[in-house]
Coordinates of C-alpha atoms in Angstrom, one line a residue:
Chain Q
G13 CA 0.0 0.0 0.0
A14 CA 0.9 3.6 -0.2
G15 CA 1.4 4.1 3.6
V16 CA 1.2 2.3 6.9
S17 CA -2.2 0.9 7.5
Q18 CA -3.7 0.0 10.9
T19 CA -6.9 -1.8 11.7
P20 CA -9.2 -1.3 13.3
S21 CA -9.2 2.5 13.5
N22 CA -11.3 2.3 16.7
K23 CA -11.8 -0.5 19.2
V24 CA -13.9 -0.5 22.3
T25 CA -13.6 -3.5 24.6
E26 CA -14.6 -4.5 28.0
K27 CA -12.1 -4.7 30.9
G28 CA -10.6 -8.2 31.0
K29 CA -11.1 -9.0 27.3
Y30 CA -8.4 -9.8 24.7
V31 CA -7.7 -7.6 21.8
E32 CA -5.5 -7.7 18.6
L33 CA -4.4 -4.7 16.7
R34 CA -3.0 -5.0 13.2
C35 CA -0.3 -3.1 11.4
D36 CA 0.4 -3.4 7.7
P37 CA 3.7 -1.5 7.0
I38 CA 4.9 0.1 3.8
S39 CA 6.0 -2.6 1.4
G40 CA 9.7 -3.4 1.7
H41 CA 10.2 -1.7 5.0
T42 CA 12.1 -4.1 7.3
A43 CA 11.8 -2.1 10.5
L44 CA 8.5 -1.9 12.3
Y45 CA 7.7 -0.1 15.5
W46 CA 4.7 0.0 17.9
Y47 CA 4.1 3.0 20.0
R48 CA 1.4 4.0 22.5
Q49 CA 0.2 7.6 22.7
S50 CA -2.0 8.9 25.6
L51 CA -3.8 12.2 25.3
G52 CA -1.5 15.1 25.5
Q53 CA 1.6 13.0 25.5
G54 CA 4.3 12.0 23.0
P55 CA 4.4 8.5 21.6
E56 CA 5.8 6.0 24.0
F57 CA 7.9 3.2 22.6
L58 CA 6.7 -0.4 23.0
I59 CA 8.5 -2.7 20.6
Y60 CA 10.7 -2.8 17.5
F61 CA 11.0 -5.5 14.9
Q62 CA 13.8 -5.9 12.4
G63 CA 12.4 -8.5 9.9
T64 CA 10.5 -11.2 11.8
G65 CA 12.3 -10.8 15.1
A66 CA 11.7 -8.5 18.0
A67 CA 15.0 -6.6 18.2
D68 CA 13.9 -4.5 21.2
D69 CA 10.8 -5.2 23.3
S70 CA 11.9 -3.3 26.3
G71 CA 9.0 -0.9 26.1
L72 CA 6.3 -3.4 26.6
P73 CA 4.7 -2.5 29.9
N74 CA 4.1 -6.0 31.2
D75 CA 3.5 -9.6 30.1
R76 CA -0.1 -8.8 29.0
F77 CA 1.3 -7.2 25.9
F78 CA 2.8 -9.3 23.1
A79 CA 3.5 -8.6 19.4
V80 CA 4.4 -10.8 16.5
R81 CA 5.5 -10.3 12.9
P82 CA 5.7 -13.9 11.6
E83 CA 6.5 -13.2 8.0
G84 CA 8.4 -9.9 8.3
S85 CA 5.6 -7.8 7.1
V86 CA 2.2 -7.5 8.9
S87 CA 2.5 -7.2 12.7
T88 CA -0.1 -7.9 15.4
L89 CA -0.1 -6.3 18.8
K90 CA -1.9 -8.5 21.3
I91 CA -3.2 -7.3 24.7
Q92 CA -4.5 -9.9 27.2
R93 CA -6.8 -9.1 30.1
T94 CA -7.2 -5.5 29.1
E95 CA -7.3 -2.8 31.8
R96 CA -8.8 0.7 31.6
G97 CA -5.3 2.1 31.8
D98 CA -4.6 0.4 28.4
S99 CA -6.8 3.0 26.8
A100 CA -4.8 5.0 24.3
V101 CA -4.0 5.4 20.6
Y102 CA -1.7 2.6 19.5
L103 CA 0.6 3.8 16.6
C104 CA 2.6 1.6 14.3
A105 CA 5.5 2.9 12.2
S106 CA 7.8 1.4 9.6
S107 CA 11.1 2.4 8.1
S108 CA 13.6 1.1 5.6
G109 CA 16.4 1.2 8.2
K110 CA 17.4 2.2 11.7
N111 CA 18.4 5.9 11.3
T112 CA 15.9 6.7 8.6
E113 CA 12.4 8.3 8.6
A114 CA 9.8 6.3 10.4
F115 CA 6.3 6.6 8.7
F116 CA 3.4 6.3 11.1
G117 CA 0.0 4.8 10.6
Q118 CA -3.2 6.6 11.6
G119 CA -3.3 4.5 14.8
T120 CA -5.9 2.4 16.6
R121 CA -7.8 4.2 19.3
L122 CA -8.4 1.6 22.0
T123 CA -10.9 2.3 24.7
V124 CA -11.3 -0.2 27.6
V125 CA -14.6 0.3 29.4
Chain A
G8 CA 17.7 4.8 29.0
E9 CA 17.2 7.9 27.0
N10 CA 15.2 10.9 28.4
V11 CA 14.0 13.7 26.2
E12 CA 12.8 17.0 27.6
Q13 CA 10.9 19.4 25.4
H14 CA 10.0 23.1 26.0
P15 CA 7.8 24.9 25.9
S16 CA 4.7 22.8 26.2
T17 CA 2.6 25.5 24.5
L18 CA 3.6 28.3 22.2
S19 CA 1.6 31.1 20.6
V20 CA 3.0 33.3 17.9
Q21 CA 1.7 35.9 15.5
E22 CA 1.6 35.0 11.9
G23 CA 4.8 35.8 10.3
D24 CA 6.9 35.6 13.4
S25 CA 9.4 32.9 14.2
A26 CA 8.8 29.9 16.6
V27 CA 11.6 28.0 18.4
I28 CA 11.1 24.7 20.2
K29 CA 13.9 23.3 22.3
C30 CA 14.8 19.7 23.4
T31 CA 17.4 18.2 25.5
Y32 CA 18.5 14.5 25.7
S33 CA 20.4 12.5 28.2
D34 CA 22.1 9.7 26.2
S35 CA 25.4 10.9 24.7
A36 CA 25.3 7.9 22.3
S37 CA 22.1 9.2 20.6
N38 CA 22.8 10.0 17.0
Y39 CA 19.5 10.6 15.2
F40 CA 17.1 13.4 16.0
P41 CA 13.8 13.7 14.1
W42 CA 11.0 16.2 14.5
Y43 CA 7.4 15.3 13.9
K44 CA 4.3 17.4 13.4
Q45 CA 1.0 16.0 14.5
E46 CA -2.3 17.7 13.6
L47 CA -5.4 17.0 15.7
G48 CA -6.6 13.4 15.2
K49 CA -3.9 12.7 12.6
R50 CA -0.7 10.6 12.5
P51 CA 2.7 12.2 13.4
Q52 CA 4.6 13.2 10.2
L53 CA 8.3 13.8 9.9
I54 CA 9.1 17.4 9.0
I55 CA 12.9 17.4 9.4
D56 CA 15.6 15.3 11.0
I57 CA 19.3 15.7 11.8
R58 CA 22.1 13.2 12.4
S59 CA 24.9 13.7 14.9
N60 CA 27.5 14.4 12.3
V61 CA 26.1 17.8 11.4
G62 CA 25.2 20.9 13.4
E63 CA 22.4 22.4 11.4
K64 CA 20.0 21.5 8.7
K65 CA 17.5 23.7 6.8
D66 CA 14.5 23.0 4.7
Q67 CA 12.7 26.1 3.4
R68 CA 11.1 27.8 6.5
I69 CA 12.2 25.0 8.9
A70 CA 15.7 24.5 10.5
V71 CA 17.1 22.3 13.2
T72 CA 20.2 22.9 15.1
L73 CA 22.1 20.3 17.2
N74 CA 24.6 20.9 20.0
K75 CA 26.1 17.5 20.9
T76 CA 28.3 18.9 23.7
A77 CA 25.3 20.4 25.5
K78 CA 23.0 17.6 24.3
H79 CA 20.3 19.8 23.0
F80 CA 18.6 20.4 19.7
S81 CA 16.1 23.0 18.5
L82 CA 13.5 23.5 15.8
H83 CA 13.2 26.9 14.2
I84 CA 10.2 27.8 12.1
T85 CA 10.4 31.2 10.3
E86 CA 7.6 33.2 8.7
T87 CA 5.0 31.1 10.6
Q88 CA 1.6 30.5 8.9
P89 CA -1.7 29.4 10.4
E90 CA -1.2 25.9 8.9
D91 CA 1.9 25.5 11.0
S92 CA -0.5 25.2 14.0
A93 CA -0.1 21.7 15.4
V94 CA 1.7 19.7 18.1
Y95 CA 5.4 19.2 17.4
F96 CA 7.4 16.4 18.9
C97 CA 11.2 16.0 19.1
A98 CA 12.7 12.6 19.4
A99 CA 16.1 11.0 19.9
L100 CA 17.4 7.6 18.8
S101 CA 20.1 6.0 20.9
G102 CA 23.1 4.8 19.0
A103 CA 24.2 2.3 21.6
G104 CA 22.5 -0.7 20.1
S105 CA 19.1 0.5 21.1
Y106 CA 16.2 0.9 18.6
Q107 CA 14.1 3.0 20.9
L108 CA 13.1 6.4 19.4
T109 CA 12.3 8.4 22.5
F110 CA 9.9 11.3 22.1
G111 CA 9.4 14.5 24.0
K112 CA 6.0 15.4 25.4
G113 CA 5.3 17.8 22.6
T114 CA 4.8 21.5 22.0
K115 CA 1.4 22.8 21.0
L116 CA 2.1 25.6 18.5
S117 CA -0.7 28.1 17.8
V118 CA -0.1 30.6 15.0
I119 CA -2.5 33.6 15.3
P120 CA -3.6 35.2 12.0

């Protein structure tokens, strides 16, 4: 596609439920990032993939959060036993290399009620 | 890890005036410093970036300066226009084997016609 695509654009879920957020990066981009942005804050790093492997997952807040990128393209962020504090916009970004421009998707707005 | 401080949090300028946003970082190994513009409800978009081997970079009305010794970098927007109104984020990427792009908390710029 022409840009980074994230689905769904909005997700409302009940506390304790499981959710999956999808990111489709720009074709050919080997690097993929997940960020979380709360209202009035800058994006907060969660995890970085280089190809299929998670090169840096130090930003994942706890073991309820997990992400995969099995074929080195599409990535899925998975959140188990969601909590109200997980509510935020989850942004995905991709780039062609480490010190190059990261292009962001529109984000998924997750609301846990 | 890296810590990025950004000031001011809000900035109002008259159309045609200049705007300056400043950021400091803590990790001396950081070597890539992008600036993103985020309009309300939209994705962050890169407006300019600088690498640690240069001190200044310009692109039309936008310039970024980097002082590695002091560990700070600044965004300069000249001849501001109403369409420059947005939230601006600075970020720093550590060069010490990390892939975390750490963002500042953002500056809400309002350009008054």
